[in-house]
Coordinates of C-alpha atoms (C1' of nucleotides) in Angstrom, one line a residue:
Chain Q
M75 CA 0.0 0.0 0.0
S76 CA 1.4 3.3 -0.9
E77 CA 1.0 6.0 1.7
E78 CA -1.7 8.5 0.7
K79 CA -0.2 11.9 0.5
S80 CA -2.4 14.5 2.0
L81 CA -3.5 17.3 -0.4
N82 CA -3.8 21.0 0.3
F83 CA -7.2 22.5 -0.4
L84 CA -6.2 23.7 -3.9
E85 CA -4.9 20.3 -4.9
E86 CA -8.2 18.8 -3.8
I87 CA -10.2 21.3 -5.9
V88 CA -8.0 20.6 -8.9
E89 CA -8.3 16.8 -8.5
T90 CA -12.1 17.1 -8.1
D91 CA -12.4 19.3 -11.1
L92 CA -10.3 16.9 -13.2
K93 CA -12.0 13.8 -11.9
N94 CA -15.5 15.2 -12.6
G95 CA -14.4 16.2 -16.1
K96 CA -15.0 19.9 -15.4
Y97 CA -11.7 20.4 -17.2
K98 CA -9.6 18.2 -19.4
S99 CA -6.5 20.0 -18.1
I100 CA -5.9 23.0 -16.0
I101 CA -4.4 26.4 -16.8
T102 CA -3.1 28.7 -14.0
R103 CA -1.3 32.0 -14.2
F104 CA 1.2 34.0 -12.2
P105 CA 0.1 37.6 -12.5
P106 CA 2.7 40.1 -11.1
E107 CA 2.4 43.8 -11.5
P108 CA 5.7 45.0 -13.0
N109 CA 6.1 47.7 -10.4
G110 CA 8.5 46.1 -7.9
Y111 CA 10.7 43.1 -7.2
L112 CA 9.5 39.7 -6.3
H113 CA 9.8 38.5 -2.7
I114 CA 9.6 35.2 -0.9
G115 CA 5.8 35.6 -0.6
H116 CA 5.7 35.7 -4.4
A117 CA 7.8 32.5 -4.4
K118 CA 5.0 30.8 -2.5
S119 CA 2.5 31.9 -5.2
I120 CA 4.9 30.9 -8.0
C121 CA 5.5 27.5 -6.5
L122 CA 1.7 27.1 -6.1
N123 CA 0.7 28.2 -9.6
F124 CA 3.5 26.5 -11.5
G125 CA 3.6 23.5 -9.1
L126 CA -0.2 22.8 -9.5
A127 CA 0.1 22.9 -13.3
K128 CA 3.2 20.7 -13.3
D129 CA 1.7 18.2 -10.9
Y130 CA -1.6 17.9 -12.8
G131 CA -0.3 18.1 -16.3
G132 CA -1.5 21.6 -17.0
R133 CA 0.0 24.9 -18.1
T134 CA 0.9 28.2 -16.4
N135 CA 1.0 31.6 -18.1
L136 CA 3.1 34.5 -16.9
R137 CA 0.9 37.5 -17.2
F138 CA 2.0 40.9 -16.3
D139 CA -0.8 42.9 -14.8
D140 CA 0.2 46.2 -16.3
T141 CA -2.9 48.3 -16.1
N142 CA -1.3 51.2 -14.3
P143 CA 1.3 52.9 -16.5
V144 CA 2.2 55.4 -13.8
T145 CA 3.9 52.9 -11.6
E146 CA 5.0 50.2 -14.0
D147 CA 8.2 49.7 -15.9
T148 CA 10.0 47.2 -18.1
E149 CA 12.9 47.1 -15.6
Y150 CA 10.6 45.2 -13.3
V151 CA 9.4 42.9 -16.1
E152 CA 13.0 41.7 -16.7
S153 CA 13.7 41.2 -13.0
I154 CA 10.5 39.3 -12.5
K155 CA 11.3 37.0 -15.4
E156 CA 14.8 36.4 -14.1
D157 CA 13.5 35.5 -10.7
I158 CA 10.9 33.0 -11.9
N159 CA 13.5 31.3 -14.1
W160 CA 16.0 31.2 -11.3
L161 CA 13.5 29.5 -9.1
G162 CA 13.3 26.9 -11.7
F163 CA 10.0 27.5 -13.5
D164 CA 9.1 28.2 -17.1
W165 CA 5.9 29.7 -18.3
S166 CA 3.8 28.4 -21.3
N167 CA 3.1 32.0 -22.5
E168 CA 4.3 35.4 -21.6
F169 CA 1.3 37.6 -21.7
Y170 CA 0.4 41.2 -20.6
A171 CA -2.9 42.5 -19.5
S172 CA -2.1 45.4 -21.9
D173 CA -2.3 42.9 -24.8
Y174 CA -6.0 42.8 -24.1
F175 CA -6.7 46.5 -24.0
D176 CA -8.7 46.4 -27.3
Q177 CA -10.7 43.4 -26.1
L178 CA -11.3 45.0 -22.7
F179 CA -12.5 48.2 -24.4
I180 CA -15.0 46.1 -26.3
H181 CA -16.2 44.4 -23.1
A182 CA -16.7 47.8 -21.5
V183 CA -18.8 48.9 -24.5
T184 CA -20.8 45.7 -24.1
L185 CA -21.6 46.5 -20.5
I186 CA -22.7 50.0 -21.5
N187 CA -24.9 48.6 -24.2
K188 CA -26.5 46.3 -21.6
G189 CA -27.2 49.2 -19.4
L190 CA -24.6 47.9 -16.9
A191 CA -22.1 50.7 -17.0
Y192 CA -22.1 54.4 -17.0
V193 CA -19.8 57.4 -17.3
D194 CA -19.6 59.4 -14.1
D195 CA -18.3 63.0 -14.0
S196 CA -18.1 63.1 -10.2
S197 CA -14.8 63.9 -8.6
A198 CA -12.8 61.2 -6.7
E199 CA -13.9 62.8 -3.5
E200 CA -17.5 62.8 -4.5
I201 CA -17.4 59.2 -5.6
A202 CA -15.8 58.2 -2.3
R203 CA -18.4 60.2 -0.3
L204 CA -21.4 58.6 -2.1
K205 CA -19.9 55.2 -1.7
G206 CA -20.9 55.1 1.9
T207 CA -19.0 53.0 4.5
P208 CA -19.0 49.3 5.4
T209 CA -21.9 50.0 7.8
E210 CA -23.7 52.7 5.8
V211 CA -25.2 52.2 2.4
G212 CA -24.1 54.4 -0.6
K213 CA -26.1 56.8 -2.7
D214 CA -26.5 56.8 -6.4
S215 CA -24.5 59.3 -8.4
T216 CA -26.5 61.9 -10.3
Y217 CA -24.8 60.6 -13.5
R218 CA -26.0 57.0 -12.9
S219 CA -29.1 57.5 -15.1
R220 CA -27.4 58.6 -18.2
S221 CA -28.7 57.0 -21.4
I222 CA -26.9 54.2 -23.1
A223 CA -26.3 56.4 -26.1
E224 CA -24.8 59.2 -24.1
N225 CA -22.6 56.8 -22.2
I226 CA -21.3 55.4 -25.5
V227 CA -20.5 58.9 -26.8
L228 CA -18.8 59.9 -23.5
F229 CA -16.8 56.7 -23.2
N230 CA -15.5 57.1 -26.7
E231 CA -14.6 60.7 -26.0
M232 CA -12.7 59.5 -22.9
K233 CA -10.8 57.1 -25.2
E234 CA -10.2 59.9 -27.7
G235 CA -8.5 62.0 -25.1
K236 CA -11.1 64.7 -24.8
Y237 CA -11.0 64.8 -21.1
K238 CA -8.3 65.3 -18.5
D239 CA -7.2 62.8 -15.8
G240 CA -9.9 62.4 -13.2
E241 CA -12.6 64.2 -15.1
K242 CA -14.6 61.1 -15.9
V243 CA -14.6 57.5 -15.1
L244 CA -16.6 54.5 -16.3
R245 CA -18.4 52.6 -13.6
A246 CA -20.2 49.3 -13.6
K247 CA -23.9 49.8 -12.6
I248 CA -24.5 47.3 -9.9
D249 CA -25.9 48.3 -6.5
M250 CA -24.9 51.3 -4.3
S251 CA -26.4 49.7 -1.3
H252 CA -24.6 46.3 -1.6
T253 CA -23.1 45.0 1.6
N254 CA -19.9 44.3 -0.4
M255 CA -18.3 47.7 -1.0
L256 CA -16.7 46.4 -4.2
M257 CA -20.2 46.0 -5.7
R258 CA -21.2 49.6 -5.2
D259 CA -20.7 50.6 -8.8
P260 CA -17.0 49.9 -9.0
I261 CA -14.9 52.1 -11.3
I262 CA -13.7 50.0 -14.3
Y263 CA -11.9 52.6 -16.4
R264 CA -10.1 55.8 -15.5
I265 CA -8.3 58.4 -17.6
K266 CA -4.6 58.5 -17.3
H267 CA -2.6 60.5 -19.9
A268 CA 0.5 58.5 -19.2
H269 CA 3.0 56.6 -21.3
H270 CA 2.6 52.9 -21.0
H271 CA 5.7 50.7 -21.1
R272 CA 4.2 48.5 -23.9
T273 CA 1.3 50.4 -25.5
G274 CA 3.1 53.7 -25.5
D275 CA 0.7 56.6 -26.0
K276 CA -2.0 54.6 -27.7
W277 CA -4.3 54.7 -24.7
C278 CA -5.3 57.4 -22.3
I279 CA -7.8 55.3 -20.5
Y280 CA -6.8 52.2 -18.6
P281 CA -9.0 49.4 -17.1
M282 CA -9.0 48.9 -13.3
Y283 CA -7.8 45.7 -11.7
D284 CA -11.1 44.0 -11.2
F285 CA -12.1 44.5 -14.7
A286 CA -8.8 43.8 -16.4
H287 CA -7.6 40.9 -14.2
G288 CA -10.7 38.8 -14.3
Q289 CA -11.3 39.3 -17.9
S290 CA -7.7 38.6 -18.7
D291 CA -8.2 35.3 -16.9
S292 CA -11.2 34.6 -19.1
I293 CA -9.4 35.5 -22.3
E294 CA -6.6 33.0 -21.4
N295 CA -9.1 30.3 -20.3
I296 CA -7.5 30.2 -16.9
T297 CA -9.3 27.4 -15.0
H298 CA -7.9 28.2 -11.5
S299 CA -7.1 31.8 -10.7
I300 CA -5.3 31.7 -7.5
C301 CA -4.8 34.8 -5.4
T302 CA -4.4 35.8 -1.8
L303 CA -7.0 36.2 0.9
E304 CA -7.6 40.0 0.6
F305 CA -9.1 39.4 -2.8
I306 CA -12.0 37.3 -1.4
P307 CA -14.4 40.3 -1.6
H308 CA -13.4 40.8 -5.2
R309 CA -14.6 37.4 -6.2
E310 CA -18.2 38.5 -6.3
L311 CA -17.3 41.2 -8.8
Y312 CA -15.1 38.8 -10.7
D313 CA -18.0 36.4 -11.1
W314 CA -20.5 39.2 -11.9
L315 CA -18.3 40.4 -14.8
I316 CA -18.0 36.9 -16.2
Y317 CA -21.7 36.4 -15.9
Q318 CA -22.6 39.6 -17.6
L319 CA -20.1 39.4 -20.3
E320 CA -20.7 35.7 -20.8
T321 CA -17.0 35.0 -21.0
F322 CA -15.0 31.9 -20.1
P323 CA -15.9 31.0 -16.5
S324 CA -12.6 31.2 -14.7
H325 CA -12.8 30.7 -11.0
Q326 CA -10.9 32.5 -8.3
Y327 CA -9.5 30.7 -5.2
E328 CA -7.8 32.4 -2.3
F329 CA -5.0 31.3 0.0
A330 CA -3.2 33.0 2.9
R331 CA -0.2 34.9 1.9
L332 CA 3.2 34.1 3.5
N333 CA 4.4 36.1 6.5
M334 CA 7.7 35.4 8.0
T335 CA 9.3 36.3 11.3
Y336 CA 11.9 39.1 11.6
T337 CA 11.0 40.6 8.2
V338 CA 8.3 42.6 6.4
M339 CA 6.6 41.4 3.2
S340 CA 4.7 44.3 1.8
K341 CA 5.9 46.0 -1.3
R342 CA 5.3 49.4 0.2
K343 CA 7.5 48.6 3.2
L344 CA 10.2 47.0 1.2
L345 CA 10.3 50.1 -1.1
Q346 CA 10.7 52.3 1.9
L347 CA 13.7 50.2 3.1
V348 CA 15.3 50.7 -0.2
N349 CA 14.4 54.4 -0.7
E350 CA 15.4 55.4 2.7
E351 CA 18.6 53.4 2.4
H352 CA 18.2 51.1 5.3
V353 CA 19.5 48.5 2.9
S354 CA 21.7 48.9 -0.2
G355 CA 19.0 48.0 -2.7
W356 CA 16.4 45.5 -3.7
D357 CA 19.0 42.7 -3.8
D358 CA 20.5 43.6 -0.5
P359 CA 21.1 40.1 1.1
R360 CA 19.0 41.2 4.1
M361 CA 15.9 41.8 2.0
P362 CA 13.3 39.1 1.7
T363 CA 13.3 39.6 -2.1
I364 CA 14.1 36.7 -4.3
C365 CA 17.1 38.6 -5.7
G366 CA 18.1 39.3 -2.1
F367 CA 18.1 35.6 -1.2
R368 CA 19.9 34.8 -4.4
R369 CA 22.6 37.2 -3.6
K370 CA 22.8 35.9 -0.1
G371 CA 23.5 32.5 -1.4
Y372 CA 20.2 30.7 -1.1
T373 CA 19.5 28.0 -3.7
P374 CA 16.4 27.7 -5.8
L375 CA 15.9 24.2 -4.4
S376 CA 16.0 25.4 -0.8
I377 CA 13.3 28.0 -1.5
R378 CA 11.1 25.5 -3.4
N379 CA 11.4 23.1 -0.5
F380 CA 10.5 25.8 1.9
C381 CA 7.4 26.6 -0.1
E382 CA 6.5 22.9 -0.1
K383 CA 7.0 22.7 3.7
I384 CA 5.0 25.7 4.7
G385 CA 1.9 24.3 3.1
V386 CA -1.1 26.1 1.8
A387 CA -4.2 27.1 3.7
K388 CA -6.6 29.9 4.3
R389 CA -5.6 31.0 7.8
E390 CA -3.2 33.9 8.6
N391 CA 0.2 32.6 9.4
L392 CA 3.6 33.7 10.5
I393 CA 6.3 31.3 9.5
D394 CA 9.5 30.9 11.5
L395 CA 12.5 32.2 9.7
S396 CA 14.2 29.1 11.2
L397 CA 12.3 26.9 8.8
L398 CA 13.7 28.7 5.8
E399 CA 17.2 28.5 7.3
F400 CA 16.7 24.8 7.9
C401 CA 15.8 24.4 4.2
V402 CA 18.9 26.2 3.0
R403 CA 21.2 24.4 5.4
E404 CA 19.7 21.1 4.3
D405 CA 20.6 21.8 0.7
L406 CA 24.0 23.4 1.3
N407 CA 25.1 20.7 3.7
E408 CA 25.1 18.3 0.8
T409 CA 26.5 20.5 -1.8
A410 CA 28.8 23.2 -0.4
K411 CA 32.5 22.8 -0.6
R412 CA 34.2 22.8 2.8
V413 CA 37.0 25.3 3.2
M414 CA 38.8 27.0 6.1
V415 CA 38.5 30.7 6.8
V416 CA 39.5 32.6 9.9
L417 CA 37.3 35.6 10.5
D418 CA 38.7 37.0 13.7
P419 CA 42.3 35.9 13.8
I420 CA 44.8 35.3 16.5
K421 CA 48.3 33.9 15.7
L422 CA 49.2 30.4 16.8
I423 CA 52.9 29.5 16.7
I424 CA 54.0 25.9 16.8
T425 CA 57.2 26.2 18.7
N426 CA 58.5 22.7 17.9
Y427 CA 57.7 22.9 14.2
E428 CA 60.7 23.7 12.0
E429 CA 60.9 27.3 11.0
G430 CA 60.4 28.0 7.3
K431 CA 59.0 24.5 6.7
T432 CA 55.9 24.0 4.7
E433 CA 53.8 20.8 4.4
E434 CA 51.1 20.0 1.9
L435 CA 48.2 18.5 3.7
H436 CA 44.9 17.3 2.3
S437 CA 41.4 17.9 3.4
E438 CA 38.1 16.5 2.2
N439 CA 35.9 18.9 0.2
G440 CA 32.7 17.7 1.6
P441 CA 30.8 14.9 3.4
D442 CA 30.4 13.0 0.2
E443 CA 33.6 11.3 -1.0
T444 CA 32.9 12.1 -4.6
M445 CA 33.5 15.7 -3.8
G446 CA 37.2 14.8 -3.5
S447 CA 39.9 16.6 -1.5
R448 CA 42.2 19.5 -1.9
A449 CA 45.7 20.5 -0.9
L450 CA 46.2 22.6 2.2
P451 CA 49.5 24.3 3.0
F452 CA 50.6 24.0 6.6
G453 CA 53.4 25.8 8.4
R454 CA 54.8 26.9 11.8
E455 CA 52.5 29.9 12.1
L456 CA 48.8 29.7 11.7
W457 CA 45.8 31.9 12.0
I458 CA 43.1 30.5 14.3
E459 CA 39.8 32.0 15.5
R460 CA 40.1 34.2 18.5
E461 CA 37.0 32.7 20.0
D462 CA 38.6 29.2 19.9
F463 CA 41.0 30.1 22.8
M464 CA 40.0 30.8 26.3
E465 CA 42.5 31.9 28.9
E466 CA 40.3 30.6 31.6
P467 CA 38.3 27.8 30.1
A468 CA 34.6 27.5 30.8
K469 CA 33.3 24.1 31.9
K470 CA 32.8 21.7 29.0
W471 CA 35.2 23.8 26.9
F472 CA 36.6 21.6 24.1
R473 CA 38.8 24.0 22.5
L474 CA 42.2 25.6 23.2
A475 CA 43.2 26.8 26.6
P476 CA 46.5 26.9 28.6
G477 CA 47.6 23.3 28.8
A478 CA 44.7 22.0 26.6
A479 CA 45.1 20.1 23.3
V480 CA 43.0 20.3 20.2
R481 CA 43.1 18.8 16.7
L482 CA 43.8 21.3 13.9
K483 CA 41.4 20.2 11.2
S484 CA 43.1 17.8 8.7
A485 CA 46.4 18.4 10.4
Y486 CA 48.0 17.8 13.8
I487 CA 47.1 17.8 17.4
V488 CA 48.5 20.8 19.2
K489 CA 48.8 21.6 22.9
C490 CA 48.9 25.1 24.2
E491 CA 52.0 25.9 26.2
S492 CA 51.8 29.6 26.6
F493 CA 50.3 32.8 25.3
E494 CA 51.3 36.4 24.9
K495 CA 49.4 39.6 25.7
D496 CA 50.0 43.1 24.6
D497 CA 50.0 46.1 26.9
F498 CA 46.3 46.3 26.9
G499 CA 45.9 42.7 28.0
K500 CA 44.7 41.6 24.6
I501 CA 46.0 38.2 23.6
I502 CA 48.2 38.5 20.6
S503 CA 49.6 35.0 20.1
I504 CA 49.4 31.5 21.4
H505 CA 52.3 29.1 21.6
C506 CA 51.8 25.5 21.1
S507 CA 53.7 22.3 20.6
Y508 CA 52.6 19.8 18.1
F509 CA 52.6 16.0 18.0
P510 CA 54.3 14.9 14.8
D511 CA 52.7 11.4 15.0
S512 CA 49.2 12.8 15.2
K513 CA 49.0 13.8 11.6
S514 CA 45.6 13.5 10.1
G515 CA 45.0 10.3 8.3
N516 CA 47.8 8.3 10.0
D517 CA 47.5 9.3 13.6
T518 CA 49.5 7.0 15.8
S519 CA 49.8 9.3 18.8
G520 CA 46.9 7.7 20.6
I521 CA 46.0 11.1 21.9
A522 CA 42.2 11.8 22.1
V523 CA 41.0 15.3 21.9
K524 CA 37.5 16.6 22.3
G525 CA 37.8 19.6 19.9
T526 CA 38.8 20.3 16.4
I527 CA 39.4 23.8 15.1
H528 CA 40.0 25.4 11.7
W529 CA 43.1 27.3 10.8
V530 CA 44.9 29.0 7.9
S531 CA 48.6 29.1 7.3
V532 CA 49.9 32.6 7.9
A533 CA 52.5 32.3 5.2
H534 CA 49.9 31.1 2.6
A535 CA 46.8 33.0 3.7
K536 CA 45.0 35.3 1.3
T537 CA 42.5 37.9 2.4
A538 CA 38.9 38.7 1.6
E539 CA 36.1 40.8 2.8
V540 CA 33.4 38.9 4.5
R541 CA 29.9 40.2 5.1
L542 CA 28.0 38.7 8.0
Y543 CA 24.3 39.2 7.8
D544 CA 21.8 38.9 10.6
R545 CA 18.0 39.3 10.6
L546 CA 16.8 42.7 9.4
F547 CA 14.5 43.3 12.4
Q548 CA 14.8 42.7 16.1
V549 CA 11.2 41.7 16.7
E550 CA 9.3 38.7 15.3
N551 CA 6.5 40.7 13.7
P552 CA 7.6 44.3 13.0
S553 CA 4.4 45.1 11.2
A554 CA 2.3 44.3 14.3
E555 CA 4.3 46.4 16.7
E556 CA 3.4 49.9 17.9
G557 CA 4.6 52.8 15.8
D558 CA 6.7 52.7 12.6
F559 CA 8.0 49.3 11.6
K560 CA 11.4 50.9 10.9
E561 CA 12.0 51.6 14.6
Y562 CA 12.5 47.8 14.9
I563 CA 15.3 47.5 12.4
N564 CA 18.2 45.5 13.8
P565 CA 21.2 47.9 13.9
N566 CA 23.6 45.0 13.7
S567 CA 22.1 43.3 10.7
L568 CA 25.4 43.6 8.8
E569 CA 28.9 43.1 10.1
I570 CA 31.7 43.6 7.7
I571 CA 34.9 41.9 8.2
S572 CA 37.3 43.7 6.0
Q573 CA 40.2 41.3 6.2
A574 CA 39.4 37.7 6.9
F575 CA 42.2 35.1 6.2
I576 CA 41.2 32.6 3.6
E577 CA 42.9 29.4 2.5
P578 CA 44.6 29.7 -0.9
S579 CA 42.1 27.5 -2.7
L580 CA 39.4 30.0 -2.2
E581 CA 41.2 32.4 -4.5
K582 CA 39.6 30.5 -7.4
A583 CA 36.1 30.9 -6.0
A584 CA 33.6 31.4 -8.8
K585 CA 30.2 33.1 -9.0
D586 CA 27.9 30.1 -8.3
D587 CA 30.2 28.3 -5.9
R588 CA 28.7 27.5 -2.5
F589 CA 31.1 27.1 0.5
Q590 CA 30.9 26.0 4.0
F591 CA 33.5 27.9 5.9
I592 CA 34.1 25.1 8.4
R593 CA 32.4 25.8 11.7
K594 CA 31.4 29.3 10.6
G595 CA 28.5 28.9 8.2
Y596 CA 27.7 28.8 4.5
F597 CA 29.1 31.5 2.2
C598 CA 29.1 32.6 -1.4
L599 CA 30.9 35.1 -3.5
D600 CA 29.2 38.5 -3.7
K601 CA 28.7 40.4 -6.9
D602 CA 30.9 43.1 -5.5
A603 CA 33.9 40.8 -5.6
T604 CA 36.7 41.7 -8.1
A605 CA 39.9 40.1 -9.2
D606 CA 41.8 42.2 -6.6
K607 CA 39.3 41.9 -3.8
L608 CA 37.2 38.9 -2.9
V609 CA 33.9 39.5 -1.1
F610 CA 31.9 36.8 0.5
N611 CA 28.4 36.8 1.9
R612 CA 27.3 34.6 4.7
T613 CA 24.2 32.8 3.6
V614 CA 23.4 31.3 7.0
T615 CA 25.2 30.3 10.1
L616 CA 25.7 26.7 11.1
K617 CA 23.6 25.5 14.0
D618 CA 25.6 26.3 17.1
A619 CA 25.0 24.2 20.1
W620 CA 27.9 25.7 22.0
G621 CA 26.8 29.2 21.3
K622 CA 23.5 28.4 22.8
M623 CA 25.0 26.8 25.8
K624 CA 26.9 29.9 26.6
I625 CA 23.7 31.9 27.1
Chain F
rU181 C1' -24.6 49.5 14.1
rG182 C1' -22.7 46.0 8.0
rG183 C1' -20.4 42.2 5.1
rG184 C1' -16.6 38.5 4.3
rU185 C1' -12.8 34.9 6.0
rU186 C1' -10.4 32.0 9.7
rA187 C1' -9.6 29.3 14.5
rU188 C1' -5.5 22.0 15.9
rU189 C1' 1.3 22.3 20.6
rG190 C1' 6.1 27.9 20.5
rU191 C1' 5.5 28.0 14.6
rG192 C1' 3.3 25.8 10.3
rU193 C1' 0.4 21.9 8.5
rA194 C1' -2.6 16.8 8.4
rA195 C1' -6.7 13.9 10.3
rA196 C1' -13.7 14.1 5.5
rG197 C1' -17.8 10.9 13.1
rG198 C1' -13.5 5.9 15.1
rU199 C1' -5.6 5.8 18.2
rA200 C1' -4.8 13.8 17.2
rG201 C1' 0.0 12.6 12.9
rC202 C1' 4.2 15.1 10.3
rA203 C1' 7.9 19.1 9.9
rC204 C1' 10.5 23.2 12.1
rU205 C1' 11.8 25.0 17.0
rA206 C1' 13.1 23.7 22.1
rC207 C1' 15.3 20.1 25.4
rA208 C1' 18.0 15.4 26.5
rG209 C1' 21.4 11.5 24.8
rA210 C1' 24.6 8.6 21.1
rU211 C1' 28.1 9.2 17.1
rU212 C1' 31.5 12.9 15.1
rU213 C1' 38.9 15.2 12.9
rU214 C1' 33.1 20.9 11.8
rG215 C1' 30.1 21.7 19.5
rA216 C1' 28.0 20.9 12.0
rU217 C1' 25.9 16.6 9.7
rU218 C1' 23.7 11.9 11.2
rC219 C1' 20.9 8.9 14.7
rU220 C1' 17.7 8.1 19.2
rG221 C1' 14.4 10.1 22.5
rU222 C1' 11.3 13.9 25.3
rC223 C1' 7.9 18.2 26.0
rU224 C1' 3.8 21.1 24.8
rG225 C1' -2.4 21.2 21.0
rU226 C1' -8.3 20.7 18.9
rC227 C1' -10.9 29.1 20.8
rU228 C1' -15.1 28.9 24.8
rA229 C1' -19.8 27.0 26.7
rG230 C1' -23.6 23.9 25.9
rG231 C1' -25.8 19.9 22.9
rU232 C1' -26.3 15.3 19.3
rU233 C1' -23.7 10.4 19.4
rC234 C1' -21.5 4.1 21.9
rG235 C1' -17.8 7.7 20.1
rA236 C1' -16.9 14.8 18.1
rA237 C1' -11.0 18.6 16.0
rU238 C1' -15.0 16.9 12.6
rC239 C1' -22.2 17.5 13.2
rC240 C1' -25.8 21.3 15.8
rU241 C1' -26.7 25.9 18.9
rA242 C1' -24.8 30.2 21.2
rG243 C1' -20.6 33.0 22.2
rU244 C1' -15.3 34.8 21.7
rA245 C1' -10.9 36.3 19.1
rA246 C1' -8.0 37.5 14.8
rC247 C1' -7.7 39.2 9.8
rC248 C1' -9.9 41.6 5.3
rC249 C1' -13.4 45.4 2.9
rA250 C1' -14.9 52.7 2.5
rA251 C1' -7.3 54.0 -4.1
rC252 C1' -9.5 56.9 -10.3
rC253 C1' -3.5 50.8 -6.7
rA254 C1' -2.9 45.6 -7.7

RNA sequence: UGGGUUAUUGUGUAAAGGUAGCACUACAGAUUUUGAUUCUGUCUGUCUAGGUUCGAAUCCUAGUAACCCAACCA
């Protein structure tokens, strides 16, 4: 018996529709507005839409919802396409809502001819006032009773450019006392004398979201139009338009958007972070954008796995950042090359090791033997991590301390004999003796040590800048806190180590390489790296049981 | 004083009247030349109150809480 995999509610809907023969195959769509960069919340939607089609043998269109020329730009179109591809998905068609402007105009005329739409000359303020409130019914506009013929003339004049922005709108004629605010004669066309990134200056009237989006779905024969919870009230209008226009009956289904701890997910807030320079840009590795995660070193697989693990449902959620971190560690643990880098150096001198001597040692590149090994130069003087030495060792301390011995990874066991301090009491060097017969691979010393530390040969070390990223916010849910969310920005979200010591093999680091700096975390090369200056980003730390114990 | 949606451990997500499961987190232990990985184990849950039933997370009734809706944004 094969274990029955439990389905999320959307998969159940699709399976039922397919089983009942409602559709022969499904078509979904991912409908970004090209006015910003994609974030991890979009990744959830992408995985859902493309994943559903992939799992059930359907297709997915990429459709840019470009009905507001004022805020949209081709720059965003390109970045969105890049991000979707990077995540590992391909679309069946690349469409634009603006491709349908002619058809949408005809649909609008149809509504007018059916007496279901009218041109309103009221100001925005007046329209808002007459709309009422959720608890108070609206009132009809005085223009609501215009004749069909007059509406046709006026709407065409709107299209011809006879009116200025805001002078007139086209509204659906539904019900000003409807309990659903969206059904109170929603605006479906407005005048905007603006240049559109695709249609140029052909149009000066543009359809509103509810009109354009739903009918674009119909035009593309989208079977399952999946969106987030806040669009639930829109569904009634979505269905009304399909019914009145007698177009393909696409159906809208809603799921809860992704929220994650220690970050914000709204486009508006992310834009603020960029504009007010709290981060370096949309692809700042601290941003929850897809390009931010990419630059930080996250893999497409890890993000897809994350989207799989968080599930899909209709209740508000706040996902632990630790789950995402688990996913990226899970992937990188298997694939990242192990290397040694010392971030906060202190010099270790092996007093009984011949001066000027160099040995070539070897170390495994990863847990899987097929990853091979690499040469590692070893000498009398080494850089080790400052935090790996304690003058007065804590209990359960496995690392270096006066009189204590540790294994130097892939090298020898050393024992601390003494250490030196400068005038300020800062330790500047540690003197050790080594056991020649403890060499890694053929250790005959019989000495057992509890700790193993990483190191880099002073004589062979190269340098690099290393950027250590931490969570962008200090609180779990900055959006839910009192006051401005930016008050909760973590002031220590970026620590730059301008000169870390790296093992020589890292000089050949390439763009898509992933590394584990042993005992320190996963890292990748940053786009700022040049031939003269390497720059690494920390993708994520390793789990740190000792670090937790200390607290 | 309206309408809509949702409620299962710290966080997510399953269970379609029949043993509340899985993952992350946390904690404990084993292994470890990364205090990583791996392995083993432990803790915590059905919003509340009634009802129906042999049996309720699931059905009924009444509450409660959270989120969404008053852009010529999407």
